[in-house]
Amino acid sequence: MTAPLKVLLASPRGFCAGVDRAIQIVERALQKYGAPVYVRHEIVHNRHVVDGLKAKGAIFVEELSECPDDRPVVFSAHGVPKTVPAEAQRRRMLFLDATCPLVSKVHVEAARHHETGREIVLIGHAGHPEVVGTMGQLPEGAVVLIETVDDAEAFVPRDPANLAFVTQTTLSVDDTADVVEALRRRFPAIAAPHKEDICYATTNRQEAVKQLAEACDLLLVVGARNSSNSLRLVEVAKKAGARSAHLIADASVIDWAWMEGVSVLGLTAGASAPELLVQGVIDALSARYAVTTEEISGEPETVTFKLPRAVA
Ligand code: SF4
């Protein structure tokens, strides 16, 4: 007899409005201008998405210098340093900016603080494209990157009375709260974002995982290794009581040894992972177990973002 397995599906999970918009921008650019359309950096952190767009005629590059002047280029959802659109303009290229509006909001915030003479602390992960893009909105030295509570404790500002902080949009809500608390304790006058920088999609997916983590013997997060919000979901699940949690690119990388003694499995997906990959995991589980699924509903999501006029 096939062993029973209960699968608890987190909701919301998978694509957010920013990822959806970025993919649509590339698809519409391909329809409007024909192939090839160049995309600077992975449009979103997911190989399946990137491969699907490549098959339609998108060419992914790391730097603008790899693109010809006469083809359209799309900038990824993570945002780019100001030098990138400036260079595209100088070369008279047709460029489409797929930066998520919630990342752009952080850029605007940082620029406003800079205008008023504040030194800016960016809470984020070194080397992540969003961090590179946000730091690149302002002259070198204007933004200081802080990754941990220890960094916050060690930080020596130019002027403790003239500081502001902003954050990467895809951080752990709880870990970031600890870093912010350390900064506020040390620098009570530090200016904070008007509205949380960690985006609604990151917050909602982390909350949804917290709701089901304790009930699971194993929690699987579908997402890419370089996807910040997917990695955070694994950490959040473990902290919230999941006995075991793993990040998987898709069903093909499930290590079936993880299933030893598992009768309840939690399943979610990062903001850049398509739902078909989640369905693929359910299919793979169903081939081995008598699966019943239950969706644990969290915060409903209705956010959508407008497309740039060139491809609207
Ligand atoms: S995870 Fe958040 S910031 Fe990133 S693209 Fe999605 S909505 Fe935008």
PDB file of C-alpha atoms and ligand atoms in Angstrom:
ATOM      1  CA  MET A   1       0.000   0.000   0.000  1.00  0.00           C
ATOM      2  CA  THR A   2       1.223   3.518  -0.789  1.00  0.00           C
ATOM      3  CA  ALA A   3       2.042   5.505   2.342  1.00  0.00           C
ATOM      4  CA  PRO A   4      -0.142   8.565   3.009  1.00  0.00           C
ATOM      5  CA  LEU A   5       1.440  12.009   2.817  1.00  0.00           C
ATOM      6  CA  LYS A   6      -0.248  15.260   3.727  1.00  0.00           C
ATOM      7  CA  VAL A   7       1.078  18.276   1.820  1.00  0.00           C
ATOM      8  CA  LEU A   8       0.439  21.682   3.363  1.00  0.00           C
ATOM      9  CA  LEU A   9       0.681  24.363   0.690  1.00  0.00           C
ATOM     10  CA  ALA A  10       1.691  27.831   1.823  1.00  0.00           C
ATOM     11  CA  SER A  11      -0.329  30.724   0.462  1.00  0.00           C
ATOM     12  CA  PRO A  12       0.749  33.148  -0.864  1.00  0.00           C
ATOM     13  CA  ARG A  13       3.733  31.526  -2.567  1.00  0.00           C
ATOM     14  CA  GLY A  14       5.629  31.929  -5.838  1.00  0.00           C
ATOM     15  CA  PHE A  15       5.515  34.844  -8.266  1.00  0.00           C
ATOM     16  CA  CYS A  16       5.096  38.358  -6.902  1.00  0.00           C
ATOM     17  CA  ALA A  17       3.867  41.370  -8.862  1.00  0.00           C
ATOM     18  CA  GLY A  18       7.428  42.629  -9.517  1.00  0.00           C
ATOM     19  CA  VAL A  19       8.565  39.323 -11.026  1.00  0.00           C
ATOM     20  CA  ASP A  20       5.400  39.016 -13.067  1.00  0.00           C
ATOM     21  CA  ARG A  21       5.913  42.515 -14.457  1.00  0.00           C
ATOM     22  CA  ALA A  22       9.599  41.909 -15.279  1.00  0.00           C
ATOM     23  CA  ILE A  23       8.818  38.735 -17.241  1.00  0.00           C
ATOM     24  CA  GLN A  24       5.975  40.484 -19.086  1.00  0.00           C
ATOM     25  CA  ILE A  25       8.314  43.326 -20.053  1.00  0.00           C
ATOM     26  CA  VAL A  26      10.736  40.893 -21.737  1.00  0.00           C
ATOM     27  CA  GLU A  27       7.922  38.960 -23.436  1.00  0.00           C
ATOM     28  CA  ARG A  28       6.250  42.108 -24.731  1.00  0.00           C
ATOM     29  CA  ALA A  29       9.571  43.554 -25.906  1.00  0.00           C
ATOM     30  CA  LEU A  30      10.129  40.348 -27.892  1.00  0.00           C
ATOM     31  CA  GLN A  31       6.641  40.661 -29.426  1.00  0.00           C
ATOM     32  CA  LYS A  32       7.047  44.337 -30.235  1.00  0.00           C
ATOM     33  CA  TYR A  33      10.663  44.512 -31.398  1.00  0.00           C
ATOM     34  CA  GLY A  34      11.324  40.894 -32.405  1.00  0.00           C
ATOM     35  CA  ALA A  35      14.278  38.757 -31.320  1.00  0.00           C
ATOM     36  CA  PRO A  36      16.817  39.184 -30.054  1.00  0.00           C
ATOM     37  CA  VAL A  37      16.073  41.307 -27.013  1.00  0.00           C
ATOM     38  CA  TYR A  38      18.994  41.632 -24.607  1.00  0.00           C
ATOM     39  CA  VAL A  39      18.491  41.311 -20.868  1.00  0.00           C
ATOM     40  CA  ARG A  40      21.143  42.623 -18.517  1.00  0.00           C
ATOM     41  CA  HIS A  41      21.494  40.097 -15.682  1.00  0.00           C
ATOM     42  CA  GLU A  42      19.028  37.277 -14.948  1.00  0.00           C
ATOM     43  CA  ILE A  43      15.655  39.044 -15.269  1.00  0.00           C
ATOM     44  CA  VAL A  44      14.617  37.262 -12.056  1.00  0.00           C
ATOM     45  CA  HIS A  45      16.553  34.622 -10.156  1.00  0.00           C
ATOM     46  CA  ASN A  46      15.102  31.480 -11.704  1.00  0.00           C
ATOM     47  CA  ARG A  47      16.720  29.256 -14.330  1.00  0.00           C
ATOM     48  CA  HIS A  48      13.375  27.950 -15.630  1.00  0.00           C
ATOM     49  CA  VAL A  49      12.163  31.490 -16.261  1.00  0.00           C
ATOM     50  CA  VAL A  50      15.459  32.480 -17.893  1.00  0.00           C
ATOM     51  CA  ASP A  51      15.531  29.356 -20.101  1.00  0.00           C
ATOM     52  CA  GLY A  52      11.908  29.956 -21.160  1.00  0.00           C
ATOM     53  CA  LEU A  53      12.734  33.525 -22.246  1.00  0.00           C
ATOM     54  CA  LYS A  54      15.937  32.385 -23.989  1.00  0.00           C
ATOM     55  CA  ALA A  55      13.845  29.962 -26.041  1.00  0.00           C
ATOM     56  CA  LYS A  56      11.693  32.931 -27.147  1.00  0.00           C
ATOM     57  CA  GLY A  57      14.730  34.946 -28.267  1.00  0.00           C
ATOM     58  CA  ALA A  58      16.056  36.772 -25.200  1.00  0.00           C
ATOM     59  CA  ILE A  59      19.834  36.949 -24.786  1.00  0.00           C
ATOM     60  CA  PHE A  60      21.090  37.280 -21.222  1.00  0.00           C
ATOM     61  CA  VAL A  61      24.287  39.229 -20.575  1.00  0.00           C
ATOM     62  CA  GLU A  62      26.043  40.463 -17.456  1.00  0.00           C
ATOM     63  CA  GLU A  63      27.119  43.878 -18.735  1.00  0.00           C
ATOM     64  CA  LEU A  64      25.758  46.502 -21.103  1.00  0.00           C
ATOM     65  CA  SER A  65      29.061  46.375 -23.009  1.00  0.00           C
ATOM     66  CA  GLU A  66      27.981  42.938 -24.293  1.00  0.00           C
ATOM     67  CA  CYS A  67      24.855  44.400 -26.020  1.00  0.00           C
ATOM     68  CA  PRO A  68      24.817  45.922 -29.502  1.00  0.00           C
ATOM     69  CA  ASP A  69      23.593  49.528 -29.813  1.00  0.00           C
ATOM     70  CA  ASP A  70      20.735  48.646 -32.142  1.00  0.00           C
ATOM     71  CA  ARG A  71      18.800  46.064 -30.112  1.00  0.00           C
ATOM     72  CA  PRO A  72      16.526  46.692 -27.100  1.00  0.00           C
ATOM     73  CA  VAL A  73      17.895  45.883 -23.664  1.00  0.00           C
ATOM     74  CA  VAL A  74      15.906  45.179 -20.492  1.00  0.00           C
ATOM     75  CA  PHE A  75      17.286  45.839 -16.994  1.00  0.00           C
ATOM     76  CA  SER A  76      16.400  43.205 -14.393  1.00  0.00           C
ATOM     77  CA  ALA A  77      13.824  43.421 -11.573  1.00  0.00           C
ATOM     78  CA  HIS A  78      16.619  43.898  -9.008  1.00  0.00           C
ATOM     79  CA  GLY A  79      17.491  47.379 -10.270  1.00  0.00           C
ATOM     80  CA  VAL A  80      20.723  48.752 -11.688  1.00  0.00           C
ATOM     81  CA  PRO A  81      23.270  51.394 -10.678  1.00  0.00           C
ATOM     82  CA  LYS A  82      22.603  54.810 -12.257  1.00  0.00           C
ATOM     83  CA  THR A  83      25.635  54.433 -14.496  1.00  0.00           C
ATOM     84  CA  VAL A  84      23.850  51.689 -16.476  1.00  0.00           C
ATOM     85  CA  PRO A  85      20.881  53.690 -17.904  1.00  0.00           C
ATOM     86  CA  ALA A  86      23.247  56.664 -18.314  1.00  0.00           C
ATOM     87  CA  GLU A  87      25.524  54.549 -20.506  1.00  0.00           C
ATOM     88  CA  ALA A  88      22.540  53.186 -22.472  1.00  0.00           C
ATOM     89  CA  GLN A  89      21.391  56.763 -23.079  1.00  0.00           C
ATOM     90  CA  ARG A  90      24.841  57.827 -24.181  1.00  0.00           C
ATOM     91  CA  ARG A  91      24.829  54.958 -26.709  1.00  0.00           C
ATOM     92  CA  ARG A  92      21.261  55.932 -27.796  1.00  0.00           C
ATOM     93  CA  MET A  93      20.033  52.426 -27.010  1.00  0.00           C
ATOM     94  CA  LEU A  94      16.403  51.486 -26.544  1.00  0.00           C
ATOM     95  CA  PHE A  95      16.230  50.310 -22.939  1.00  0.00           C
ATOM     96  CA  LEU A  96      13.373  49.067 -20.781  1.00  0.00           C
ATOM     97  CA  ASP A  97      13.722  49.201 -17.040  1.00  0.00           C
ATOM     98  CA  ALA A  98      12.123  46.181 -15.310  1.00  0.00           C
ATOM     99  CA  THR A  99      13.270  47.327 -11.859  1.00  0.00           C
ATOM    100  CA  CYS A 100      10.490  46.423  -9.424  1.00  0.00           C
ATOM    101  CA  PRO A 101       8.664  49.614  -8.353  1.00  0.00           C
ATOM    102  CA  LEU A 102       9.257  48.597  -4.725  1.00  0.00           C
ATOM    103  CA  VAL A 103      13.016  48.562  -5.350  1.00  0.00           C
ATOM    104  CA  SER A 104      12.723  51.933  -7.117  1.00  0.00           C
ATOM    105  CA  LYS A 105      10.938  53.244  -4.012  1.00  0.00           C
ATOM    106  CA  VAL A 106      14.046  52.395  -1.956  1.00  0.00           C
ATOM    107  CA  HIS A 107      16.227  54.150  -4.557  1.00  0.00           C
ATOM    108  CA  VAL A 108      14.098  57.302  -4.257  1.00  0.00           C
ATOM    109  CA  GLU A 109      14.208  57.161  -0.460  1.00  0.00           C
ATOM    110  CA  ALA A 110      18.000  56.833  -0.446  1.00  0.00           C
ATOM    111  CA  ALA A 111      18.336  59.747  -2.871  1.00  0.00           C
ATOM    112  CA  ARG A 112      16.108  61.965  -0.665  1.00  0.00           C
ATOM    113  CA  HIS A 113      18.163  61.198   2.427  1.00  0.00           C
ATOM    114  CA  HIS A 114      21.337  61.947   0.493  1.00  0.00           C
ATOM    115  CA  GLU A 115      19.931  65.307  -0.674  1.00  0.00           C
ATOM    116  CA  THR A 116      19.328  66.306   2.931  1.00  0.00           C
ATOM    117  CA  GLY A 117      22.951  65.481   3.777  1.00  0.00           C
ATOM    118  CA  ARG A 118      22.329  62.249   5.676  1.00  0.00           C
ATOM    119  CA  GLU A 119      24.741  59.335   5.650  1.00  0.00           C
ATOM    120  CA  ILE A 120      22.801  56.242   4.578  1.00  0.00           C
ATOM    121  CA  VAL A 121      23.011  52.766   6.052  1.00  0.00           C
ATOM    122  CA  LEU A 122      21.797  50.042   3.698  1.00  0.00           C
ATOM    123  CA  ILE A 123      20.857  46.788   5.421  1.00  0.00           C
ATOM    124  CA  GLY A 124      21.382  44.004   2.897  1.00  0.00           C
ATOM    125  CA  HIS A 125      23.595  41.260   1.518  1.00  0.00           C
ATOM    126  CA  ALA A 126      26.929  42.194  -0.084  1.00  0.00           C
ATOM    127  CA  GLY A 127      27.101  41.409  -3.782  1.00  0.00           C
ATOM    128  CA  HIS A 128      23.339  40.905  -4.297  1.00  0.00           C
ATOM    129  CA  PRO A 129      22.331  42.728  -7.519  1.00  0.00           C
ATOM    130  CA  GLU A 130      19.691  44.752  -5.644  1.00  0.00           C
ATOM    131  CA  VAL A 131      22.342  45.975  -3.194  1.00  0.00           C
ATOM    132  CA  VAL A 132      24.711  46.822  -6.057  1.00  0.00           C
ATOM    133  CA  GLY A 133      21.855  48.735  -7.733  1.00  0.00           C
ATOM    134  CA  THR A 134      20.806  50.636  -4.608  1.00  0.00           C
ATOM    135  CA  MET A 135      24.371  51.605  -3.668  1.00  0.00           C
ATOM    136  CA  GLY A 136      24.894  52.655  -7.281  1.00  0.00           C
ATOM    137  CA  GLN A 137      22.150  55.305  -7.056  1.00  0.00           C
ATOM    138  CA  LEU A 138      24.490  57.574  -5.138  1.00  0.00           C
ATOM    139  CA  PRO A 139      28.148  58.603  -5.250  1.00  0.00           C
ATOM    140  CA  GLU A 140      30.677  56.228  -3.750  1.00  0.00           C
ATOM    141  CA  GLY A 141      30.858  56.529   0.031  1.00  0.00           C
ATOM    142  CA  ALA A 142      27.310  57.903   0.414  1.00  0.00           C
ATOM    143  CA  VAL A 143      25.875  54.494   1.384  1.00  0.00           C
ATOM    144  CA  VAL A 144      27.364  52.116   3.969  1.00  0.00           C
ATOM    145  CA  LEU A 145      26.353  48.448   3.766  1.00  0.00           C
ATOM    146  CA  ILE A 146      25.489  46.642   6.984  1.00  0.00           C
ATOM    147  CA  GLU A 147      24.704  42.914   6.923  1.00  0.00           C
ATOM    148  CA  THR A 148      24.406  41.814  10.553  1.00  0.00           C
ATOM    149  CA  VAL A 149      23.742  42.957  14.125  1.00  0.00           C
ATOM    150  CA  ASP A 150      27.517  42.795  14.696  1.00  0.00           C
ATOM    151  CA  ASP A 151      28.044  45.187  11.770  1.00  0.00           C
ATOM    152  CA  ALA A 152      25.447  47.538  13.308  1.00  0.00           C
ATOM    153  CA  GLU A 153      27.249  47.409  16.661  1.00  0.00           C
ATOM    154  CA  ALA A 154      30.619  48.155  15.048  1.00  0.00           C
ATOM    155  CA  PHE A 155      29.438  50.888  12.650  1.00  0.00           C
ATOM    156  CA  VAL A 156      31.089  54.290  13.147  1.00  0.00           C
ATOM    157  CA  PRO A 157      29.084  57.012  11.355  1.00  0.00           C
ATOM    158  CA  ARG A 158      30.417  60.364  10.166  1.00  0.00           C
ATOM    159  CA  ASP A 159      27.768  62.104  12.289  1.00  0.00           C
ATOM    160  CA  PRO A 160      25.468  60.016  14.560  1.00  0.00           C
ATOM    161  CA  ALA A 161      22.822  62.783  14.467  1.00  0.00           C
ATOM    162  CA  ASN A 162      22.571  62.774  10.692  1.00  0.00           C
ATOM    163  CA  LEU A 163      21.843  59.218   9.651  1.00  0.00           C
ATOM    164  CA  ALA A 164      19.162  57.245   7.794  1.00  0.00           C
ATOM    165  CA  PHE A 165      18.657  53.593   6.981  1.00  0.00           C
ATOM    166  CA  VAL A 166      17.065  51.737   4.084  1.00  0.00           C
ATOM    167  CA  THR A 167      16.936  47.993   3.468  1.00  0.00           C
ATOM    168  CA  GLN A 168      17.066  45.415   0.707  1.00  0.00           C
ATOM    169  CA  THR A 169      13.484  44.377  -0.131  1.00  0.00           C
ATOM    170  CA  THR A 170      13.935  40.608   0.275  1.00  0.00           C
ATOM    171  CA  LEU A 171      15.441  40.218   3.746  1.00  0.00           C
ATOM    172  CA  SER A 172      14.240  38.187   6.714  1.00  0.00           C
ATOM    173  CA  VAL A 173      11.699  40.379   8.511  1.00  0.00           C
ATOM    174  CA  ASP A 174      12.805  39.138  11.956  1.00  0.00           C
ATOM    175  CA  ASP A 175      16.589  39.307  11.384  1.00  0.00           C
ATOM    176  CA  THR A 176      16.254  42.803   9.942  1.00  0.00           C
ATOM    177  CA  ALA A 177      14.240  43.905  12.983  1.00  0.00           C
ATOM    178  CA  ASP A 178      17.224  42.898  15.158  1.00  0.00           C
ATOM    179  CA  VAL A 179      19.654  44.935  13.038  1.00  0.00           C
ATOM    180  CA  VAL A 180      17.297  47.942  13.072  1.00  0.00           C
ATOM    181  CA  GLU A 181      16.924  47.654  16.848  1.00  0.00           C
ATOM    182  CA  ALA A 182      20.718  47.758  17.271  1.00  0.00           C
ATOM    183  CA  LEU A 183      20.962  50.826  15.029  1.00  0.00           C
ATOM    184  CA  ARG A 184      18.102  52.619  16.812  1.00  0.00           C
ATOM    185  CA  ARG A 185      19.579  51.900  20.229  1.00  0.00           C
ATOM    186  CA  ARG A 186      22.959  53.285  19.193  1.00  0.00           C
ATOM    187  CA  PHE A 187      21.641  56.168  17.063  1.00  0.00           C
ATOM    188  CA  PRO A 188      18.186  57.233  18.330  1.00  0.00           C
ATOM    189  CA  ALA A 189      17.926  60.002  15.717  1.00  0.00           C
ATOM    190  CA  ILE A 190      18.376  57.653  12.748  1.00  0.00           C
ATOM    191  CA  ALA A 191      15.715  58.283  10.078  1.00  0.00           C
ATOM    192  CA  ALA A 192      13.686  55.218   9.088  1.00  0.00           C
ATOM    193  CA  PRO A 193      11.707  54.421   5.926  1.00  0.00           C
ATOM    194  CA  HIS A 194       8.148  55.892   5.937  1.00  0.00           C
ATOM    195  CA  LYS A 195       6.871  52.480   4.986  1.00  0.00           C
ATOM    196  CA  GLU A 196       8.759  49.224   5.480  1.00  0.00           C
ATOM    197  CA  ASP A 197      11.330  48.551   2.703  1.00  0.00           C
ATOM    198  CA  ILE A 198      11.012  44.770   2.958  1.00  0.00           C
ATOM    199  CA  CYS A 199       8.339  44.240   0.342  1.00  0.00           C
ATOM    200  CA  TYR A 200       4.828  42.877   0.800  1.00  0.00           C
ATOM    201  CA  ALA A 201       5.671  39.692  -1.146  1.00  0.00           C
ATOM    202  CA  THR A 202       8.681  38.830   1.025  1.00  0.00           C
ATOM    203  CA  THR A 203       6.734  39.584   4.216  1.00  0.00           C
ATOM    204  CA  ASN A 204       3.647  37.596   3.175  1.00  0.00           C
ATOM    205  CA  ARG A 205       5.636  34.540   2.043  1.00  0.00           C
ATOM    206  CA  GLN A 206       7.570  34.499   5.318  1.00  0.00           C
ATOM    207  CA  GLU A 207       4.342  34.823   7.339  1.00  0.00           C
ATOM    208  CA  ALA A 208       2.734  31.998   5.350  1.00  0.00           C
ATOM    209  CA  VAL A 209       5.706  29.719   6.100  1.00  0.00           C
ATOM    210  CA  LYS A 210       5.553  30.574   9.810  1.00  0.00           C
ATOM    211  CA  GLN A 211       1.894  29.507   9.850  1.00  0.00           C
ATOM    212  CA  LEU A 212       2.621  25.968   8.719  1.00  0.00           C
ATOM    213  CA  ALA A 213       6.252  25.336   9.794  1.00  0.00           C
ATOM    214  CA  GLU A 214       5.497  23.777  13.164  1.00  0.00           C
ATOM    215  CA  ALA A 215       3.017  21.311  11.709  1.00  0.00           C
ATOM    216  CA  CYS A 216       5.555  19.973   9.164  1.00  0.00           C
ATOM    217  CA  ASP A 217       8.081  17.169   9.399  1.00  0.00           C
ATOM    218  CA  LEU A 218       9.780  18.598   6.338  1.00  0.00           C
ATOM    219  CA  LEU A 219       9.364  21.886   4.480  1.00  0.00           C
ATOM    220  CA  LEU A 220      10.443  22.311   0.859  1.00  0.00           C
ATOM    221  CA  VAL A 221      11.000  25.743  -0.674  1.00  0.00           C
ATOM    222  CA  VAL A 222      11.036  25.845  -4.465  1.00  0.00           C
ATOM    223  CA  GLY A 223      13.508  28.509  -5.537  1.00  0.00           C
ATOM    224  CA  ALA A 224      16.976  29.255  -6.841  1.00  0.00           C
ATOM    225  CA  ARG A 225      20.156  29.236  -4.750  1.00  0.00           C
ATOM    226  CA  ASN A 226      20.795  32.886  -5.660  1.00  0.00           C
ATOM    227  CA  SER A 227      17.237  33.969  -4.792  1.00  0.00           C
ATOM    228  CA  SER A 228      17.426  35.971  -1.583  1.00  0.00           C
ATOM    229  CA  ASN A 229      13.760  35.662  -0.660  1.00  0.00           C
ATOM    230  CA  SER A 230      13.798  31.870  -1.260  1.00  0.00           C
ATOM    231  CA  LEU A 231      16.857  31.400   0.958  1.00  0.00           C
ATOM    232  CA  ARG A 232      15.170  33.459   3.673  1.00  0.00           C
ATOM    233  CA  LEU A 233      12.091  31.193   3.516  1.00  0.00           C
ATOM    234  CA  VAL A 234      14.248  28.180   4.441  1.00  0.00           C
ATOM    235  CA  GLU A 235      15.749  30.084   7.394  1.00  0.00           C
ATOM    236  CA  VAL A 236      12.342  31.343   8.526  1.00  0.00           C
ATOM    237  CA  ALA A 237      10.879  27.801   8.355  1.00  0.00           C
ATOM    238  CA  LYS A 238      13.658  26.398  10.535  1.00  0.00           C
ATOM    239  CA  LYS A 239      13.346  29.206  13.068  1.00  0.00           C
ATOM    240  CA  ALA A 240       9.573  28.774  13.159  1.00  0.00           C
ATOM    241  CA  GLY A 241       9.827  25.104  14.118  1.00  0.00           C
ATOM    242  CA  ALA A 242      10.044  23.033  10.921  1.00  0.00           C
ATOM    243  CA  ARG A 243      12.053  19.924  11.796  1.00  0.00           C
ATOM    244  CA  SER A 244      13.825  20.109   8.484  1.00  0.00           C
ATOM    245  CA  ALA A 245      13.709  22.534   5.547  1.00  0.00           C
ATOM    246  CA  HIS A 246      15.412  22.502   2.150  1.00  0.00           C
ATOM    247  CA  LEU A 247      15.652  24.735  -0.881  1.00  0.00           C
ATOM    248  CA  ILE A 248      15.049  22.875  -4.155  1.00  0.00           C
ATOM    249  CA  ALA A 249      15.332  24.192  -7.706  1.00  0.00           C
ATOM    250  CA  ASP A 250      12.629  21.721  -8.809  1.00  0.00           C
ATOM    251  CA  ALA A 251      11.332  18.189  -8.189  1.00  0.00           C
ATOM    252  CA  SER A 252      14.366  16.564  -9.844  1.00  0.00           C
ATOM    253  CA  VAL A 253      16.671  17.512  -6.954  1.00  0.00           C
ATOM    254  CA  ILE A 254      14.530  16.141  -4.102  1.00  0.00           C
ATOM    255  CA  ASP A 255      16.669  13.809  -2.003  1.00  0.00           C
ATOM    256  CA  TRP A 256      14.192  11.051  -1.173  1.00  0.00           C
ATOM    257  CA  ALA A 257      16.173  10.213   1.971  1.00  0.00           C
ATOM    258  CA  TRP A 258      14.708  13.447   3.419  1.00  0.00           C
ATOM    259  CA  MET A 259      11.296  11.764   3.352  1.00  0.00           C
ATOM    260  CA  GLU A 260      12.238   9.209   6.021  1.00  0.00           C
ATOM    261  CA  GLY A 261       9.525   9.411   8.712  1.00  0.00           C
ATOM    262  CA  VAL A 262       7.739  12.344   7.021  1.00  0.00           C
ATOM    263  CA  SER A 263       3.945  12.271   7.115  1.00  0.00           C
ATOM    264  CA  VAL A 264       3.299  16.027   6.817  1.00  0.00           C
ATOM    265  CA  LEU A 265       5.246  18.041   4.252  1.00  0.00           C
ATOM    266  CA  GLY A 266       5.064  21.817   3.850  1.00  0.00           C
ATOM    267  CA  LEU A 267       5.550  23.305   0.388  1.00  0.00           C
ATOM    268  CA  THR A 268       6.151  26.863  -0.721  1.00  0.00           C
ATOM    269  CA  ALA A 269       7.994  28.794  -3.434  1.00  0.00           C
ATOM    270  CA  GLY A 270      10.078  31.958  -3.530  1.00  0.00           C
ATOM    271  CA  ALA A 271       8.841  35.053  -5.351  1.00  0.00           C
ATOM    272  CA  SER A 272      10.733  34.179  -8.546  1.00  0.00           C
ATOM    273  CA  ALA A 273       9.624  30.517  -8.789  1.00  0.00           C
ATOM    274  CA  PRO A 274       6.809  29.645 -11.211  1.00  0.00           C
ATOM    275  CA  GLU A 275       3.816  27.665  -9.937  1.00  0.00           C
ATOM    276  CA  LEU A 276       4.420  24.896 -12.488  1.00  0.00           C
ATOM    277  CA  LEU A 277       7.536  23.933 -10.482  1.00  0.00           C
ATOM    278  CA  VAL A 278       5.395  23.601  -7.339  1.00  0.00           C
ATOM    279  CA  GLN A 279       2.987  21.442  -9.309  1.00  0.00           C
ATOM    280  CA  GLY A 280       5.965  19.364 -10.480  1.00  0.00           C
ATOM    281  CA  VAL A 281       6.880  18.674  -6.843  1.00  0.00           C
ATOM    282  CA  ILE A 282       3.306  17.626  -6.033  1.00  0.00           C
ATOM    283  CA  ASP A 283       3.338  15.295  -9.073  1.00  0.00           C
ATOM    284  CA  ALA A 284       6.661  13.745  -8.014  1.00  0.00           C
ATOM    285  CA  LEU A 285       5.337  13.213  -4.471  1.00  0.00           C
ATOM    286  CA  SER A 286       2.087  11.767  -5.822  1.00  0.00           C
ATOM    287  CA  ALA A 287       4.040   9.197  -7.826  1.00  0.00           C
ATOM    288  CA  ARG A 288       5.411   7.770  -4.548  1.00  0.00           C
ATOM    289  CA  TYR A 289       2.799   8.571  -1.887  1.00  0.00           C
ATOM    290  CA  ALA A 290      -0.948   8.813  -1.439  1.00  0.00           C
ATOM    291  CA  VAL A 291      -0.907  12.614  -1.348  1.00  0.00           C
ATOM    292  CA  THR A 292      -3.627  14.835   0.071  1.00  0.00           C
ATOM    293  CA  THR A 293      -3.118  18.593  -0.211  1.00  0.00           C
ATOM    294  CA  GLU A 294      -4.365  21.407   1.975  1.00  0.00           C
ATOM    295  CA  GLU A 295      -3.746  25.081   1.260  1.00  0.00           C
ATOM    296  CA  ILE A 296      -3.094  27.189   4.353  1.00  0.00           C
ATOM    297  CA  SER A 297      -4.328  30.628   3.387  1.00  0.00           C
ATOM    298  CA  GLY A 298      -2.435  33.687   4.511  1.00  0.00           C
ATOM    299  CA  GLU A 299      -2.563  37.329   3.465  1.00  0.00           C
ATOM    300  CA  PRO A 300      -4.445  37.681   0.142  1.00  0.00           C
ATOM    301  CA  GLU A 301      -2.425  39.511  -2.536  1.00  0.00           C
ATOM    302  CA  THR A 302      -3.942  41.901  -5.054  1.00  0.00           C
ATOM    303  CA  VAL A 303      -0.870  43.994  -5.947  1.00  0.00           C
ATOM    304  CA  THR A 304      -0.168  44.604  -9.649  1.00  0.00           C
ATOM    305  CA  PHE A 305       2.296  47.018 -11.246  1.00  0.00           C
ATOM    306  CA  LYS A 306       1.875  48.979 -14.477  1.00  0.00           C
ATOM    307  CA  LEU A 307       4.099  48.149 -17.422  1.00  0.00           C
ATOM    308  CA  PRO A 308       6.421  50.816 -18.882  1.00  0.00           C
ATOM    309  CA  ARG A 309       4.642  52.831 -21.583  1.00  0.00           C
ATOM    310  CA  ALA A 310       6.883  51.442 -24.370  1.00  0.00           C
ATOM    311  CA  VAL A 311       5.418  47.940 -23.902  1.00  0.00           C
ATOM    312  CA  ALA A 312       2.094  48.653 -22.155  1.00  0.00           C
TER     313      ALA A 312
HETATM  314  S1  SF4 B   1      10.215  40.254  -4.210  1.00  0.00           S
HETATM  315 FE1  SF4 B   1       9.290  42.239  -3.703  1.00  0.00          FE
HETATM  316  S2  SF4 B   1      10.781  43.775  -4.362  1.00  0.00           S
HETATM  317 FE2  SF4 B   1      11.352  41.813  -5.347  1.00  0.00          FE
HETATM  318  S3  SF4 B   1      10.322  41.898  -7.314  1.00  0.00           S
HETATM  319 FE3  SF4 B   1       8.910  40.871  -5.908  1.00  0.00          FE
HETATM  320  S4  SF4 B   1       7.573  42.543  -5.120  1.00  0.00           S
HETATM  321 FE4  SF4 B   1       9.381  43.477  -6.053  1.00  0.00          FE
END
